[in-house]
Amino acid sequence: MDPCPFVRLIVESLSLKLPLATKHAGSSGIHPSTTPCFGKLKIKSFPSQTTLIPLSSSVTCPPDSPTSFTGFHLDIATFRRLFDKPITLNVSVYTGRMGSSCGLASGKLLGSVSVCVKANDVVSKPVVFQNGWMKLGSDLGSSSAKLHLVVRTEPDPRYVFQFGGEPECSPVVFQIQGNIRQPVFSCKFSADRNSRSRSLPSNFTTNTRVWMRTFSGDREKSGRERKGWMITIHDLSGSSVAAASMITPFVPSPGSDRVSRSNPGAWLILRPHGVSMKPWGRLEAWRERGSIDGLGYKFELVTSTGITSGIPIAQGTISLKNGGKFCIDTNRKDNAASSSSLFPDIRGFVMGSSVEGEGKVSKPVVQVGVKHVTCMTDAALFIALSAAIDLSMDACKLFSRKLRKEFWLNDHDTFS
């Protein structure tokens, strides 16, 4: 398998040095003992990113408590298009609280800096474009505020796959390399209300069934439930190399038609283990309440002793209306970066998968970091996980709404 070239543009070691008078100005809302400022990072054609910026006591030494880095991910086509001319990274620094109030930004602009990023040889080797302190705004006096940041790029090659259809339609999965689409896996979706075991492929032994009973746990039963869904990933020879099995049914909370966070459904992601399969990860999903109607999820690995790690390596919310992206990336603040110390193989960008919103045709695109794939079976695990996330959008659909026919378990059942 040949990977696709990607580049990660990294912004890290953000820290702020404020003039002494500014620190003590009560009207400014700046308190030197806390983290009072935040920055908005923006590159044209990319969504802006926001991060807290800690204060530093000196500009003559490295930052006291630099932030963990954030990043922009550029595939090679986007990268080349943007780099016909150098692109500009703009970092605007604000005082006050992050977020907004009544639709108005709550922060006050303190100043901004710009860093020019040129193509050079960033696809093949790391390049540093900025490393040190920069003055905020046009004030060049010695008392002006200063921002410390490191801006660099590093190659981040990835394998790219795409489902040839919606996961519940048992599609072929293609590997994408430039304009070449090569079939590498096939999927088999099955739904059995009465017996999940009949959905298991032939190489799932008794041990596998024991694993599944162990992780399913006890839960409240409901007259309406979505259960027994399973998707098995096969290689080109027809052997099953990974699977995602719904081990905990998706049921509505009492008195509602929603799958709640307090009673989520769950999937087990399975990998080959000798003549059988064993758990690799566990995915929980539910429907979030609040200002954003979203699919909430939590994914954690299963340890060698057969229990979950208890530390999510991916968690978040995906808009049910607009869709979004499921991502495992220990460099992202919304992922559990601390888990990398417990799982040394889970570092940096691991995988990302596109997720379409409700009612939209979904053919997930899956990116997997090269260093996390040593064989096709490794890639198949991420394909199975991607399918489980996509199918969870349907499993968490309001129970007052009808699912498409592929999910119907009986002709008269429209709440499968």
Coordinates of C-alpha atoms in Angstrom, one line a residue:
M1 CA 0.0 0.0 0.0
D2 CA 1.3 3.4 -0.9
P3 CA 0.4 6.3 1.4
C4 CA -0.7 9.8 0.4
P5 CA 1.5 12.7 1.4
F6 CA 0.1 15.0 4.1
V7 CA 1.6 17.9 5.9
R8 CA 0.9 19.0 9.5
L9 CA 1.3 22.7 10.2
I10 CA 2.0 23.0 13.9
V11 CA 1.7 26.0 16.1
E12 CA 3.1 25.4 19.6
S13 CA 4.8 26.9 22.7
L14 CA 2.4 29.8 22.8
S15 CA 3.1 32.1 25.7
L16 CA 2.4 35.8 26.4
K17 CA 4.5 38.5 28.0
L18 CA 2.5 41.6 29.1
P19 CA 3.8 45.0 30.1
L20 CA 3.7 45.5 33.9
A21 CA 1.2 48.3 33.7
T22 CA -1.1 46.2 31.6
K23 CA -1.0 43.4 34.2
H24 CA -2.2 45.7 37.0
A25 CA -4.8 47.5 35.0
G26 CA -8.1 46.6 36.7
S27 CA -10.1 47.6 33.7
S28 CA -8.3 45.2 31.4
G29 CA -9.5 42.1 33.1
I30 CA -6.0 40.6 33.1
H31 CA -4.8 38.7 36.1
P32 CA -1.2 37.5 36.0
S33 CA -1.8 34.6 38.3
T34 CA -4.3 33.0 35.9
T35 CA -4.5 32.3 32.2
P36 CA -6.4 35.4 31.1
C37 CA -5.8 35.5 27.4
F38 CA -6.6 33.4 24.4
G39 CA -5.6 33.3 20.8
K40 CA -7.4 32.7 17.5
L41 CA -5.3 31.0 14.8
K42 CA -6.4 31.5 11.2
I43 CA -5.3 30.4 7.8
K44 CA -7.3 31.4 4.7
S45 CA -9.7 28.6 3.7
F46 CA -9.4 26.8 7.0
P47 CA -11.6 27.0 10.1
S48 CA -10.1 29.2 12.8
Q49 CA -8.8 27.5 16.0
T50 CA -8.9 28.9 19.5
T51 CA -6.6 28.2 22.4
L52 CA -5.7 29.6 25.8
I53 CA -2.4 31.4 26.1
P54 CA -0.5 31.3 29.4
L55 CA 1.5 34.2 30.7
S56 CA 5.3 34.2 30.9
S57 CA 7.4 36.0 33.5
S58 CA 10.3 36.7 31.1
V59 CA 11.2 37.1 27.4
T60 CA 14.8 36.1 28.0
C61 CA 14.1 32.4 28.5
P62 CA 11.6 29.8 27.1
P63 CA 8.0 30.1 28.2
D64 CA 7.2 29.1 31.7
S65 CA 4.2 26.9 30.8
P66 CA 3.9 26.7 27.0
T67 CA 0.7 25.4 25.5
S68 CA 0.5 22.0 23.8
F69 CA 0.4 22.5 20.1
T70 CA -2.5 22.8 17.8
G71 CA -2.3 22.0 14.1
F72 CA -3.7 22.4 10.6
H73 CA -3.7 19.3 8.4
L74 CA -3.1 19.7 4.7
D75 CA -3.3 17.0 2.1
I76 CA -0.8 17.4 -0.7
A77 CA -3.3 18.7 -3.3
T78 CA -4.5 21.4 -0.8
F79 CA -1.0 22.2 0.2
R80 CA 0.2 22.8 -3.4
R81 CA -2.8 24.9 -4.2
L82 CA -2.2 27.1 -1.2
F83 CA 1.5 27.3 -1.8
D84 CA 1.3 28.7 -5.3
K85 CA 1.9 31.8 -3.1
P86 CA 3.1 31.7 0.5
I87 CA 0.3 31.5 3.0
T88 CA -0.1 33.6 6.1
L89 CA -0.8 32.3 9.6
N90 CA -2.4 35.0 11.7
V91 CA -2.6 34.7 15.5
S92 CA -4.9 37.2 17.2
V93 CA -4.6 37.6 21.0
Y94 CA -7.5 38.6 23.1
T95 CA -8.0 39.4 26.8
G96 CA -10.9 38.1 28.7
R97 CA -12.9 34.9 28.5
M98 CA -13.1 32.6 25.5
G99 CA -16.5 32.2 23.8
S100 CA -19.3 34.6 23.2
S101 CA -22.2 36.3 25.0
C102 CA -25.4 37.1 23.2
G103 CA -23.7 36.4 19.9
L104 CA -20.9 39.0 20.6
A105 CA -17.3 38.1 21.2
S106 CA -16.5 38.5 24.9
G107 CA -12.7 39.0 24.4
K108 CA -10.9 42.3 23.7
L109 CA -8.3 42.3 21.0
L110 CA -4.8 42.9 22.4
G111 CA -2.9 42.5 19.2
S112 CA -1.9 40.1 16.5
V113 CA 1.1 38.6 14.7
S114 CA 1.5 37.0 11.3
V115 CA 3.9 34.3 10.1
C116 CA 4.6 33.6 6.5
V117 CA 4.8 29.9 5.6
K118 CA 6.5 28.9 2.4
A119 CA 6.5 25.5 0.6
N120 CA 10.3 24.7 0.6
D121 CA 10.7 20.9 1.2
V122 CA 8.0 20.5 3.8
V123 CA 6.6 17.3 2.2
S124 CA 9.9 15.5 2.8
K125 CA 11.4 17.0 5.9
P126 CA 10.4 19.1 9.0
V127 CA 10.8 22.9 8.6
V128 CA 10.7 25.6 11.3
F129 CA 9.3 29.0 10.2
Q130 CA 9.2 30.8 13.5
N131 CA 10.7 30.1 16.9
G132 CA 10.8 32.9 19.5
W133 CA 9.1 36.1 20.6
M134 CA 7.2 38.5 18.4
K135 CA 5.7 41.9 19.3
L136 CA 2.0 42.2 19.2
G137 CA 0.6 45.1 17.1
S138 CA 2.5 48.1 15.7
D139 CA 3.9 49.4 19.0
L140 CA 7.7 48.8 18.8
G141 CA 8.5 50.1 22.2
S142 CA 10.1 48.0 24.9
S143 CA 6.9 47.9 26.9
S144 CA 4.7 46.3 24.2
A145 CA 3.2 42.9 24.7
K146 CA 5.1 40.0 23.2
L147 CA 3.9 36.6 22.0
H148 CA 6.1 33.5 22.0
L149 CA 5.3 30.8 19.4
V150 CA 6.9 28.1 17.3
V151 CA 5.5 27.5 13.8
R152 CA 6.7 24.5 12.0
T153 CA 5.7 21.8 9.5
E154 CA 6.4 18.1 9.5
P155 CA 5.5 15.4 7.0
D156 CA 2.5 13.3 8.1
P157 CA 1.8 10.6 5.4
R158 CA -1.4 8.7 5.7
Y159 CA -3.3 5.9 4.1
V160 CA -6.7 7.0 2.7
F161 CA -9.7 4.7 2.3
Q162 CA -13.3 5.3 1.2
F163 CA -16.4 3.2 1.6
G164 CA -18.0 2.6 -1.8
G165 CA -21.4 3.0 -0.3
E166 CA -23.1 3.4 3.0
P167 CA -21.8 0.9 5.6
E168 CA -25.3 -0.7 6.1
C169 CA -25.3 -1.5 2.4
S170 CA -22.3 -3.9 2.7
P171 CA -20.0 -1.9 0.4
V172 CA -16.5 -2.4 -1.0
V173 CA -13.8 -0.3 0.6
F174 CA -11.3 1.4 -1.7
Q175 CA -7.8 2.6 -1.0
I176 CA -7.3 6.1 -2.5
Q177 CA -3.9 7.1 -3.9
G178 CA -4.1 10.2 -6.0
N179 CA -6.5 9.4 -8.8
I180 CA -6.2 5.6 -8.3
R181 CA -9.0 3.8 -6.4
Q182 CA -8.1 0.2 -5.6
P183 CA -10.5 -2.2 -3.8
V184 CA -8.9 -3.6 -0.6
F185 CA -11.7 -4.7 1.7
S186 CA -15.4 -5.7 1.5
C187 CA -18.0 -5.2 4.2
K188 CA -20.9 -7.4 5.3
F189 CA -23.6 -5.7 7.4
S190 CA -26.1 -7.8 9.2
A191 CA -28.9 -7.1 11.7
D192 CA -30.5 -9.8 13.8
R193 CA -32.9 -8.7 16.5
N194 CA -33.1 -12.2 18.1
S195 CA -29.6 -13.5 18.0
R196 CA -26.4 -11.7 17.5
S197 CA -24.5 -15.0 17.4
R198 CA -26.0 -15.8 14.0
S199 CA -24.4 -12.7 12.6
L200 CA -20.9 -13.8 13.6
P201 CA -18.5 -14.9 10.9
S202 CA -17.3 -18.5 10.9
N203 CA -13.9 -17.8 12.6
F204 CA -15.7 -16.3 15.7
T205 CA -15.2 -19.1 18.2
T206 CA -16.8 -19.6 21.7
N207 CA -14.0 -17.5 23.2
T208 CA -15.2 -14.5 21.1
R209 CA -18.8 -14.9 22.3
V210 CA -17.5 -14.9 25.9
W211 CA -15.7 -11.6 25.2
M212 CA -18.8 -10.1 23.9
R213 CA -20.9 -11.2 26.8
T214 CA -18.3 -9.8 29.2
F215 CA -18.4 -6.3 27.6
S216 CA -22.1 -6.1 26.9
G217 CA -23.0 -5.6 30.6
D218 CA -26.4 -5.2 32.1
R219 CA -28.7 -2.4 31.0
E220 CA -32.3 -1.4 31.2
K221 CA -34.5 -3.2 28.6
S222 CA -37.0 -1.4 26.4
G223 CA -39.8 -2.5 24.2
R224 CA -38.1 -0.5 21.4
E225 CA -34.4 -1.2 20.9
R226 CA -31.9 -1.3 18.1
K227 CA -29.7 -4.3 18.6
G228 CA -27.9 -7.1 16.8
W229 CA -26.2 -4.9 14.2
M230 CA -22.8 -6.0 13.1
I231 CA -20.4 -5.2 10.3
T232 CA -17.6 -7.6 9.3
I233 CA -14.6 -6.4 7.3
H234 CA -13.1 -9.0 4.8
D235 CA -9.9 -8.9 2.9
L236 CA -9.7 -9.7 -0.8
S237 CA -9.4 -13.4 -0.1
G238 CA -12.7 -13.4 1.8
S239 CA -11.2 -13.8 5.3
S240 CA -12.7 -11.7 8.1
V241 CA -10.0 -9.4 9.4
A242 CA -12.0 -7.1 11.7
A243 CA -15.5 -6.5 12.9
A244 CA -17.7 -4.0 14.8
S245 CA -20.5 -5.7 16.8
M246 CA -23.2 -3.8 18.7
I247 CA -22.9 -5.4 22.1
T248 CA -25.1 -3.0 24.0
P249 CA -28.5 -2.2 22.4
F250 CA -29.4 1.4 21.7
V251 CA -32.7 2.1 23.6
P252 CA -34.6 5.3 24.3
S253 CA -34.6 6.7 27.8
P254 CA -37.9 6.2 29.7
G255 CA -40.5 8.7 28.6
S256 CA -38.5 9.8 25.5
D257 CA -37.4 8.7 22.1
R258 CA -33.7 9.6 22.6
V259 CA -30.7 7.5 23.4
S260 CA -29.3 9.3 26.4
R261 CA -25.8 9.8 27.7
S262 CA -26.7 8.0 30.9
N263 CA -27.7 4.9 29.0
P264 CA -25.6 4.7 25.8
G265 CA -25.4 2.0 23.2
A266 CA -22.0 0.3 22.7
W267 CA -19.9 -1.4 20.0
L268 CA -17.0 -3.8 20.4
I269 CA -14.3 -3.5 17.7
L270 CA -12.7 -7.0 17.2
R271 CA -9.4 -8.1 15.7
P272 CA -8.1 -11.5 14.7
H273 CA -6.5 -13.6 17.5
G274 CA -5.4 -17.0 16.4
V275 CA -8.4 -18.9 15.1
S276 CA -10.8 -16.5 16.8
M277 CA -11.2 -12.8 17.4
K278 CA -10.7 -10.7 20.5
P279 CA -11.7 -7.1 21.5
W280 CA -9.4 -4.2 20.5
G281 CA -11.6 -1.3 21.4
R282 CA -15.0 -0.3 22.8
L283 CA -17.1 2.6 21.4
E284 CA -20.1 4.1 23.3
A285 CA -22.5 6.5 21.5
W286 CA -25.6 8.5 22.5
R287 CA -27.6 11.5 21.5
E288 CA -26.6 14.8 23.2
R289 CA -29.0 17.3 24.4
G290 CA -28.4 21.0 24.5
S291 CA -27.8 23.9 22.1
I292 CA -26.2 21.5 19.6
D293 CA -28.1 18.3 18.7
G294 CA -25.2 16.0 18.4
L295 CA -23.9 12.4 18.5
G296 CA -21.8 12.0 21.6
Y297 CA -19.2 9.3 21.6
K298 CA -16.3 7.8 23.7
F299 CA -13.8 5.3 22.4
E300 CA -11.3 3.4 24.6
L301 CA -9.0 0.6 24.0
V302 CA -9.3 -2.9 25.6
T303 CA -6.3 -4.1 27.5
S304 CA -4.5 -7.4 27.2
T305 CA -6.3 -8.6 30.4
G306 CA -9.7 -8.2 28.8
I307 CA -10.9 -5.0 30.4
T308 CA -11.3 -1.5 29.0
S309 CA -8.5 1.0 29.7
G310 CA -10.9 3.4 31.3
I311 CA -9.1 6.2 29.5
P312 CA -10.9 7.5 26.3
I313 CA -8.5 8.1 23.5
A314 CA -11.2 9.8 21.5
Q315 CA -14.3 11.6 22.8
G316 CA -16.5 14.4 21.6
T317 CA -19.7 15.4 19.8
I318 CA -20.5 15.3 16.1
S319 CA -23.3 17.5 14.7
L320 CA -26.3 15.4 13.8
K321 CA -27.4 18.0 11.3
N322 CA -24.1 18.8 9.6
G323 CA -22.0 15.8 10.4
G324 CA -18.3 16.2 11.1
K325 CA -15.2 14.1 11.8
F326 CA -14.3 11.4 14.2
C327 CA -10.6 11.6 15.1
I328 CA -8.0 9.9 17.2
D329 CA -5.2 12.4 17.6
T330 CA -3.2 12.7 20.9
N331 CA -2.0 16.2 19.7
R332 CA -5.6 17.5 19.8
K333 CA -6.8 19.1 23.1
D334 CA -10.2 17.4 22.7
N335 CA -8.6 14.0 22.7
A336 CA -7.1 12.4 25.8
A337 CA -3.4 13.3 25.1
S338 CA -2.4 11.9 28.5
S339 CA -3.3 8.4 27.3
S340 CA -0.2 8.3 25.1
S341 CA 1.9 7.6 28.2
L342 CA -0.2 4.5 28.9
F343 CA -0.5 3.5 25.2
P344 CA 2.9 4.3 23.6
D345 CA 1.7 3.1 20.2
I346 CA -1.2 5.7 20.2
R347 CA 0.7 8.9 19.5
G348 CA 0.1 11.8 17.2
F349 CA -2.4 11.5 14.5
V350 CA -3.9 8.0 14.5
M351 CA -7.0 8.1 12.3
G352 CA -9.8 10.4 11.1
S353 CA -13.1 9.5 9.5
S354 CA -15.7 11.7 7.9
V355 CA -19.3 11.4 9.2
E356 CA -22.3 12.8 7.3
G357 CA -25.3 14.3 9.1
E358 CA -28.7 12.6 9.4
G359 CA -30.5 12.0 6.1
K360 CA -27.4 12.4 4.0
V361 CA -25.7 9.7 1.9
S362 CA -22.6 8.6 3.8
K363 CA -19.5 7.1 2.2
P364 CA -17.0 7.6 5.0
V365 CA -13.4 8.7 4.0
V366 CA -10.9 7.2 6.5
Q367 CA -7.4 8.5 7.0
V368 CA -4.9 6.4 9.0
G369 CA -1.4 7.5 10.0
V370 CA 1.3 5.4 8.3
K371 CA 3.1 4.6 11.5
H372 CA -0.1 2.9 12.9
V373 CA -0.4 0.4 10.0
T374 CA 2.0 -2.5 9.8
C375 CA -0.3 -4.8 7.8
M376 CA -3.8 -4.8 6.2
T377 CA -5.3 -6.1 9.4
D378 CA -4.3 -2.9 11.2
A379 CA -6.1 -0.8 8.6
A380 CA -9.2 -3.0 8.8
L381 CA -9.6 -2.2 12.5
F382 CA -9.9 1.5 11.7
I383 CA -12.3 0.7 8.9
A384 CA -14.5 -1.2 11.3
L385 CA -14.3 1.6 13.9
S386 CA -15.3 4.1 11.2
A387 CA -18.3 2.0 10.2
A388 CA -19.4 1.8 13.9
I389 CA -19.3 5.6 14.2
D390 CA -21.3 6.0 11.0
L391 CA -23.9 3.4 12.0
S392 CA -24.2 5.1 15.4
M393 CA -25.7 8.1 13.7
D394 CA -28.6 5.8 12.6
A395 CA -28.7 3.9 16.0
C396 CA -29.2 7.3 17.8
K397 CA -31.8 8.5 15.4
L398 CA -35.0 9.5 17.3
F399 CA -37.2 6.5 17.8
S400 CA -40.1 8.4 16.5
R401 CA -38.5 8.3 13.1
K402 CA -38.3 5.4 10.6
L403 CA -35.0 3.9 9.6
R404 CA -34.1 2.8 6.1
K405 CA -35.0 -0.7 5.0
E406 CA -31.5 -2.1 5.5
F407 CA -32.0 -1.8 9.2
W408 CA -35.4 -3.4 9.3
L409 CA -35.2 -6.7 11.2
N410 CA -38.7 -7.8 10.4
D411 CA -41.1 -6.6 7.7
H412 CA -43.4 -5.1 10.3
D413 CA -40.6 -3.5 12.4
T414 CA -39.8 0.1 11.7
F415 CA -38.0 0.8 14.9
S416 CA -35.1 -1.6 14.4

